[in-house]
């Protein structure tokens, strides 16, 4: 029998396998991306104000990078990074959350672990200092996925998480937005990471939309809409007009386009954000299983950053800077 076809076939196979593994090696073995909300930030804003955001994003990235560098899990990285951004008054999450139409704060958050699709979320909490950590407790310590309102606040008490008065979330900037019934200027926060063990996690936290009706829940605490992570495809955290992200199941659809249609991360994100959503409605940050990352947004700005094991460390607000 002529062995030539077999030899040729194995050569071709070896070539592809090697090439593939080179491609893998080119990519980072850990990666973290963050966002601080999509919107319409004015490029003419004072340099000092820009510096506050860039510095916060850099500090957040460094928290996540240190965890991942030291063999930590992506789940710890995304939780700690989002906690930091919740504690920062410059963002619409935790301290700094926007006001409801009744002048109070109702906070939403979710977290997901791509290894086994486990996830946890809280919606409409009012006294939980760090909603993302309560979301993680929901995921790890209860048989459920989503707790809302007083039940979620009570669960926080039961787990002994740090509680605050609702007025703790007050900030002057969010109050001015509320008084003027203005669009959110401050942004929701989110983080997606791939660790050295190939596990992808995603987390999102928000105060919602300025002047929202009491009880309104957006996309951020909804796995599949505002947050998604799956080791077979990618992790996603969204920001923007929540109702549209819910209707279009944005975060899950990005993963589904990759899994079912073979889209690249970039194609999948752009399909949802640029082709399906109307202009000016939001964006996503995403990481795939091969260590690629991508930011897609159809607004003027999206506060964002990336850090990778291959040495990329970058923060940006507008499309080019
Ligand atoms: N997506 C958030 C919500 O609708 C708000 C935002 O990201 O700006 O609650």
CSV table of N, CA, C and O in Angstrom, one decimal, residues 231-312:
chain,number,residue,atom,x,y,z
A,231,UNK,N,-16.0,28.8,30.0
A,231,UNK,CA,-14.7,28.4,29.7
A,231,UNK,C,-14.5,28.0,28.2
A,231,UNK,O,-13.5,28.0,27.7
A,232,UNK,N,-15.6,27.5,27.6
A,232,UNK,CA,-15.6,27.0,26.2
A,232,UNK,C,-15.6,28.1,25.2
A,232,UNK,O,-15.3,27.9,24.1
A,233,UNK,N,-15.9,29.3,25.7
A,233,UNK,CA,-16.0,30.4,24.7
A,233,UNK,C,-15.4,31.7,25.3
A,233,UNK,O,-14.2,32.0,25.0
A,234,UNK,N,-16.1,32.4,26.1
A,234,UNK,CA,-15.6,33.7,26.6
A,234,UNK,C,-16.3,34.2,27.8
A,234,UNK,O,-17.2,33.6,28.3
A,235,UNK,N,-15.8,35.3,28.3
A,235,UNK,CA,-16.5,36.0,29.4
A,235,UNK,C,-16.8,37.4,29.0
A,235,UNK,O,-16.1,38.0,28.2
A,236,UNK,N,-18.0,38.0,29.5
A,236,UNK,CA,-18.5,39.3,29.0
A,236,UNK,C,-19.0,40.0,30.2
A,236,UNK,O,-19.7,39.5,31.1
A,237,UNK,N,-18.8,41.3,30.3
A,237,UNK,CA,-19.5,42.2,31.2
A,237,UNK,C,-20.0,43.4,30.4
A,237,UNK,O,-19.2,44.0,29.6
A,238,UNK,N,-21.2,43.8,30.6
A,238,UNK,CA,-21.8,44.8,29.7
A,238,UNK,C,-22.1,46.1,30.5
A,238,UNK,O,-22.2,46.1,31.8
A,239,UNK,N,-22.3,47.2,29.8
A,239,UNK,CA,-22.7,48.4,30.4
A,239,UNK,C,-23.5,49.2,29.3
A,239,UNK,O,-23.2,49.2,28.2
A,240,UNK,N,-24.6,49.9,29.8
A,240,UNK,CA,-25.4,50.7,28.9
A,240,UNK,C,-26.9,50.6,29.3
A,240,UNK,O,-27.2,50.4,30.5
A,241,UNK,N,-27.7,50.8,28.3
A,241,UNK,CA,-29.1,50.9,28.5
A,241,UNK,C,-29.6,49.5,28.8
A,241,UNK,O,-29.9,48.7,27.8
A,242,UNK,N,-29.8,49.2,30.1
A,242,UNK,CA,-30.1,47.8,30.5
A,242,UNK,C,-31.3,47.1,29.8
A,242,UNK,O,-31.2,45.9,29.5
A,243,UNK,N,-32.3,47.8,29.6
A,243,UNK,CA,-33.5,47.2,29.0
A,243,UNK,C,-33.2,46.6,27.6
A,243,UNK,O,-33.6,45.5,27.2
A,244,UNK,N,-32.3,47.3,26.8
A,244,UNK,CA,-31.9,46.8,25.5
A,244,UNK,C,-31.0,45.6,25.6
A,244,UNK,O,-31.1,44.7,24.8
A,245,UNK,N,-30.2,45.6,26.7
A,245,UNK,CA,-29.3,44.5,26.8
A,245,UNK,C,-30.1,43.2,27.3
A,245,UNK,O,-29.7,42.1,27.0
A,246,UNK,N,-31.1,43.5,28.0
A,246,UNK,CA,-32.0,42.3,28.4
A,246,UNK,C,-32.7,41.8,27.2
A,246,UNK,O,-32.7,40.6,26.9
A,247,UNK,N,-33.4,42.7,26.4
A,247,UNK,CA,-34.1,42.2,25.3
A,247,UNK,C,-33.3,41.5,24.3
A,247,UNK,O,-33.7,40.6,23.6
A,248,UNK,N,-32.0,41.9,24.1
A,248,UNK,CA,-31.1,41.2,23.1
A,248,UNK,C,-30.2,40.2,23.7
A,248,UNK,O,-29.4,39.7,23.0
A,249,UNK,N,-30.4,39.8,25.0
A,249,UNK,CA,-29.6,38.8,25.7
A,249,UNK,C,-28.1,38.9,25.3
A,249,UNK,O,-27.5,38.0,24.8
A,250,UNK,N,-27.6,40.1,25.4
A,250,UNK,CA,-26.3,40.5,24.8
A,250,UNK,C,-25.2,39.6,25.2
A,250,UNK,O,-24.5,39.0,24.4
A,251,UNK,N,-25.0,39.4,26.5
A,251,UNK,CA,-23.7,38.7,27.0
A,251,UNK,C,-23.7,37.3,26.5
A,251,UNK,O,-22.7,36.8,26.0
A,252,UNK,N,-24.9,36.6,26.7
A,252,UNK,CA,-25.0,35.2,26.3
A,252,UNK,C,-24.8,35.1,24.8
A,252,UNK,O,-24.2,34.2,24.3
A,253,UNK,N,-25.5,36.0,24.0
A,253,UNK,CA,-25.4,35.9,22.6
A,253,UNK,C,-24.0,36.0,22.0
A,253,UNK,O,-23.7,35.4,21.0
A,254,UNK,N,-23.2,36.7,22.7
A,254,UNK,CA,-21.8,36.8,22.3
A,254,UNK,C,-21.1,35.5,22.3
A,254,UNK,O,-20.5,35.0,21.4
A,255,UNK,N,-21.3,34.8,23.5
A,255,UNK,CA,-20.8,33.4,23.6
A,255,UNK,C,-21.4,32.5,22.6
A,255,UNK,O,-20.7,31.7,22.0
A,256,UNK,N,-22.7,32.6,22.4
A,256,UNK,CA,-23.4,31.7,21.5
A,256,UNK,C,-23.0,31.9,20.1
A,256,UNK,O,-22.8,30.9,19.3
A,257,UNK,N,-22.7,33.1,19.7
A,257,UNK,CA,-22.2,33.3,18.3
A,257,UNK,C,-20.9,32.7,18.1
A,257,UNK,O,-20.6,32.1,17.0
A,258,UNK,N,-20.1,32.7,19.1
A,258,UNK,CA,-18.8,32.0,19.0
A,258,UNK,C,-18.9,30.5,19.0
A,258,UNK,O,-18.4,29.8,18.1
A,259,UNK,N,-19.8,30.0,19.9
A,259,UNK,CA,-20.0,28.5,20.0
A,259,UNK,C,-20.7,27.9,18.8
A,259,UNK,O,-20.4,26.9,18.3
A,260,UNK,N,-21.8,28.6,18.4
A,260,UNK,CA,-22.7,28.0,17.4
A,260,UNK,C,-22.3,28.4,16.0
A,260,UNK,O,-22.6,27.7,15.0
A,261,UNK,N,-21.7,29.6,15.8
A,261,UNK,CA,-21.4,30.1,14.5
A,261,UNK,C,-20.0,30.3,14.2
A,261,UNK,O,-19.6,30.7,13.1
A,262,UNK,N,-19.1,30.0,15.2
A,262,UNK,CA,-17.7,30.1,14.9
A,262,UNK,C,-17.2,31.5,14.8
A,262,UNK,O,-16.1,31.7,14.2
A,263,UNK,N,-17.9,32.5,15.3
A,263,UNK,CA,-17.4,33.8,15.2
A,263,UNK,C,-16.2,34.0,16.1
A,263,UNK,O,-16.0,33.3,17.1
A,264,UNK,N,-15.3,34.9,15.8
A,264,UNK,CA,-14.2,35.3,16.7
A,264,UNK,C,-14.8,36.2,17.7
A,264,UNK,O,-16.0,36.7,17.6
A,265,UNK,N,-14.1,36.4,18.8
A,265,UNK,CA,-14.6,37.3,19.9
A,265,UNK,C,-15.0,38.6,19.4
A,265,UNK,O,-16.0,39.2,19.7
A,266,UNK,N,-14.1,39.2,18.5
A,266,UNK,CA,-14.4,40.5,18.0
A,266,UNK,C,-15.6,40.6,17.1
A,266,UNK,O,-16.5,41.4,17.3
A,267,UNK,N,-15.8,39.6,16.3
A,267,UNK,CA,-17.0,39.5,15.4
A,267,UNK,C,-18.2,39.4,16.2
A,267,UNK,O,-19.2,40.1,16.0
A,268,UNK,N,-18.2,38.5,17.3
A,268,UNK,CA,-19.3,38.3,18.1
A,268,UNK,C,-19.7,39.6,18.9
A,268,UNK,O,-20.9,40.0,18.9
A,269,UNK,N,-18.7,40.3,19.5
A,269,UNK,CA,-19.0,41.5,20.2
A,269,UNK,C,-19.6,42.6,19.3
A,269,UNK,O,-20.6,43.2,19.6
A,270,UNK,N,-19.0,42.7,18.1
A,270,UNK,CA,-19.4,43.8,17.2
A,270,UNK,C,-20.8,43.5,16.6
A,270,UNK,O,-21.6,44.4,16.4
A,271,UNK,N,-21.1,42.2,16.4
A,271,UNK,CA,-22.4,41.8,15.9
A,271,UNK,C,-23.5,42.3,16.9
A,271,UNK,O,-24.5,42.9,16.5
A,272,UNK,N,-23.3,42.1,18.2
A,272,UNK,CA,-24.3,42.5,19.2
A,272,UNK,C,-24.3,44.0,19.4
A,272,UNK,O,-25.3,44.6,19.4
A,273,UNK,N,-23.1,44.6,19.6
A,273,UNK,CA,-23.0,46.0,20.0
A,273,UNK,C,-23.2,46.9,18.8
A,273,UNK,O,-23.9,48.0,18.9
A,274,UNK,N,-22.6,46.6,17.7
A,274,UNK,CA,-22.7,47.5,16.5
A,274,UNK,C,-23.8,47.2,15.6
A,274,UNK,O,-24.4,48.1,15.0
A,275,UNK,N,-24.2,45.9,15.4
A,275,UNK,CA,-25.2,45.6,14.4
A,275,UNK,C,-26.6,45.5,15.0
A,275,UNK,O,-27.6,45.8,14.4
A,276,UNK,N,-26.7,45.0,16.2
A,276,UNK,CA,-28.0,44.7,16.8
A,276,UNK,C,-28.5,45.9,17.7
A,276,UNK,O,-29.7,46.1,17.7
A,277,UNK,N,-27.6,46.5,18.4
A,277,UNK,CA,-28.1,47.6,19.3
A,277,UNK,C,-28.1,48.9,18.6
A,277,UNK,O,-27.2,49.2,17.8
A,278,UNK,N,-29.0,49.8,18.9
A,278,UNK,CA,-29.0,51.2,18.4
A,278,UNK,C,-27.7,51.9,18.8
A,278,UNK,O,-27.2,51.6,19.9
A,279,UNK,N,-27.3,52.8,18.0
A,279,UNK,CA,-26.1,53.7,18.3
A,279,UNK,C,-26.4,54.4,19.7
A,279,UNK,O,-27.5,54.7,20.0
A,280,UNK,N,-25.3,54.5,20.4
A,280,UNK,CA,-25.4,55.3,21.7
A,280,UNK,C,-26.0,54.6,22.8
A,280,UNK,O,-26.4,55.2,23.8
A,281,UNK,N,-26.0,53.3,22.8
A,281,UNK,CA,-26.7,52.6,23.9
A,281,UNK,C,-25.8,51.7,24.8
A,281,UNK,O,-26.3,51.3,25.8
A,282,UNK,N,-24.5,51.6,24.5
A,282,UNK,CA,-23.7,50.9,25.4
A,282,UNK,C,-22.5,50.1,24.8
A,282,UNK,O,-22.1,50.3,23.7
A,283,UNK,N,-22.0,49.2,25.7
A,283,UNK,CA,-20.8,48.4,25.2
A,283,UNK,C,-20.5,47.2,26.1
A,283,UNK,O,-21.2,47.0,27.1
A,284,UNK,N,-19.5,46.4,25.7
A,284,UNK,CA,-19.1,45.3,26.4
A,284,UNK,C,-17.6,45.2,26.5
A,284,UNK,O,-16.9,45.7,25.6
A,285,UNK,N,-17.1,44.5,27.5
A,285,UNK,CA,-15.7,44.1,27.6
A,285,UNK,C,-15.7,42.6,27.5
A,285,UNK,O,-16.6,42.0,28.1
A,286,UNK,N,-14.7,42.0,26.9
A,286,UNK,CA,-14.8,40.5,26.8
A,286,UNK,C,-13.4,39.9,26.6
A,286,UNK,O,-12.4,40.6,26.1
A,287,UNK,N,-13.3,38.7,27.1
A,287,UNK,CA,-12.0,37.9,27.0
A,287,UNK,C,-12.4,36.5,26.5
A,287,UNK,O,-13.4,36.0,26.9
A,288,UNK,N,-11.6,35.9,25.6
A,288,UNK,CA,-12.0,34.5,25.2
A,288,UNK,C,-11.0,33.5,25.8
A,288,UNK,O,-10.0,33.9,26.5
A,289,UNK,N,-11.3,32.3,25.5
A,289,UNK,CA,-10.6,31.2,26.2
A,289,UNK,C,-9.1,31.1,25.7
A,289,UNK,O,-8.3,30.6,26.4
A,290,UNK,N,-8.8,31.7,24.6
A,290,UNK,CA,-7.4,31.7,24.1
A,290,UNK,C,-6.7,33.0,24.5
A,290,UNK,O,-5.5,33.2,24.1
A,291,UNK,N,-7.2,33.8,25.4
A,291,UNK,CA,-6.5,35.0,25.9
A,291,UNK,C,-6.6,36.2,25.0
A,291,UNK,O,-5.8,37.1,25.1
A,292,UNK,N,-7.6,36.2,24.0
A,292,UNK,CA,-7.8,37.4,23.3
A,292,UNK,C,-8.8,38.3,24.1
A,292,UNK,O,-9.6,37.7,24.8
A,293,UNK,N,-8.7,39.6,23.9
A,293,UNK,CA,-9.6,40.5,24.6
A,293,UNK,C,-10.2,41.4,23.6
A,293,UNK,O,-9.6,41.7,22.5
A,294,UNK,N,-11.3,42.0,23.9
A,294,UNK,CA,-11.9,43.0,23.0
A,294,UNK,C,-12.9,43.9,23.7
A,294,UNK,O,-13.5,43.5,24.7
A,295,UNK,N,-12.9,45.2,23.3
A,295,UNK,CA,-13.8,46.2,23.8
A,295,UNK,C,-14.7,46.6,22.6
A,295,UNK,O,-14.2,46.9,21.6
A,296,UNK,N,-16.0,46.6,22.8
A,296,UNK,CA,-16.9,47.1,21.7
A,296,UNK,C,-17.9,48.0,22.4
A,296,UNK,O,-18.5,47.7,23.4
A,297,UNK,N,-18.0,49.2,21.8
A,297,UNK,CA,-19.0,50.2,22.4
A,297,UNK,C,-19.5,51.1,21.3
A,297,UNK,O,-18.7,51.5,20.4
A,298,UNK,N,-20.8,51.4,21.3
A,298,UNK,CA,-21.4,52.3,20.3
A,298,UNK,C,-21.7,53.7,20.9
A,298,UNK,O,-22.5,54.4,20.3
A,299,UNK,N,-21.1,54.0,22.0
A,299,UNK,CA,-21.2,55.3,22.6
A,299,UNK,C,-20.0,56.1,22.4
A,299,UNK,O,-19.0,55.6,21.7
A,300,UNK,N,-19.9,57.3,22.9
A,300,UNK,CA,-18.8,58.2,22.6
A,300,UNK,C,-17.6,57.7,23.5
A,300,UNK,O,-16.4,57.7,23.0
A,301,UNK,N,-17.9,57.2,24.7
A,301,UNK,CA,-16.8,56.8,25.6
A,301,UNK,C,-17.2,55.5,26.3
A,301,UNK,O,-18.3,55.1,26.4
A,302,UNK,N,-16.1,54.8,26.7
A,302,UNK,CA,-16.3,53.7,27.7
A,302,UNK,C,-15.0,53.6,28.4
A,302,UNK,O,-13.9,53.3,27.9
A,303,UNK,N,-15.1,53.9,29.7
A,303,UNK,CA,-13.9,53.8,30.6
A,303,UNK,C,-13.5,52.3,30.6
A,303,UNK,O,-14.3,51.5,30.9
A,304,UNK,N,-12.2,52.1,30.3
A,304,UNK,CA,-11.8,50.7,30.2
A,304,UNK,C,-10.3,50.5,30.4
A,304,UNK,O,-9.5,51.4,30.2
A,305,UNK,N,-9.9,49.2,30.6
A,305,UNK,CA,-8.5,48.9,30.7
A,305,UNK,C,-8.3,47.4,30.5
A,305,UNK,O,-9.2,46.6,30.6
A,306,UNK,N,-7.0,47.1,30.3
A,306,UNK,CA,-6.6,45.7,30.1
A,306,UNK,C,-5.2,45.5,30.6
A,306,UNK,O,-4.3,46.4,30.5
A,307,UNK,N,-4.9,44.4,31.2
A,307,UNK,CA,-3.6,44.0,31.7
A,307,UNK,C,-3.4,42.5,31.3
A,307,UNK,O,-4.3,41.7,31.5
A,308,UNK,N,-2.3,42.2,30.7
A,308,UNK,CA,-2.0,40.8,30.4
A,308,UNK,C,-0.7,40.3,30.9
A,308,UNK,O,0.2,41.1,31.1
A,309,UNK,N,-0.5,39.0,30.9
A,309,UNK,CA,0.8,38.4,31.3
A,309,UNK,C,1.9,38.7,30.3
A,309,UNK,O,3.1,38.7,30.6
A,310,UNK,N,1.5,39.0,29.1
A,310,UNK,CA,2.5,39.3,28.1
A,310,UNK,C,2.9,40.8,28.1
A,310,UNK,O,3.6,41.3,27.2
A,311,UNK,N,2.4,41.5,29.1
A,311,UNK,CA,3.0,42.9,29.3
A,311,UNK,C,2.1,44.0,28.9
A,311,UNK,O,2.5,45.2,29.0
A,312,UNK,N,0.9,43.8,28.3
A,312,UNK,CA,0.0,44.9,27.9
A,312,UNK,C,-0.6,45.5,29.2
A,312,UNK,O,-1.0,44.7,30.1
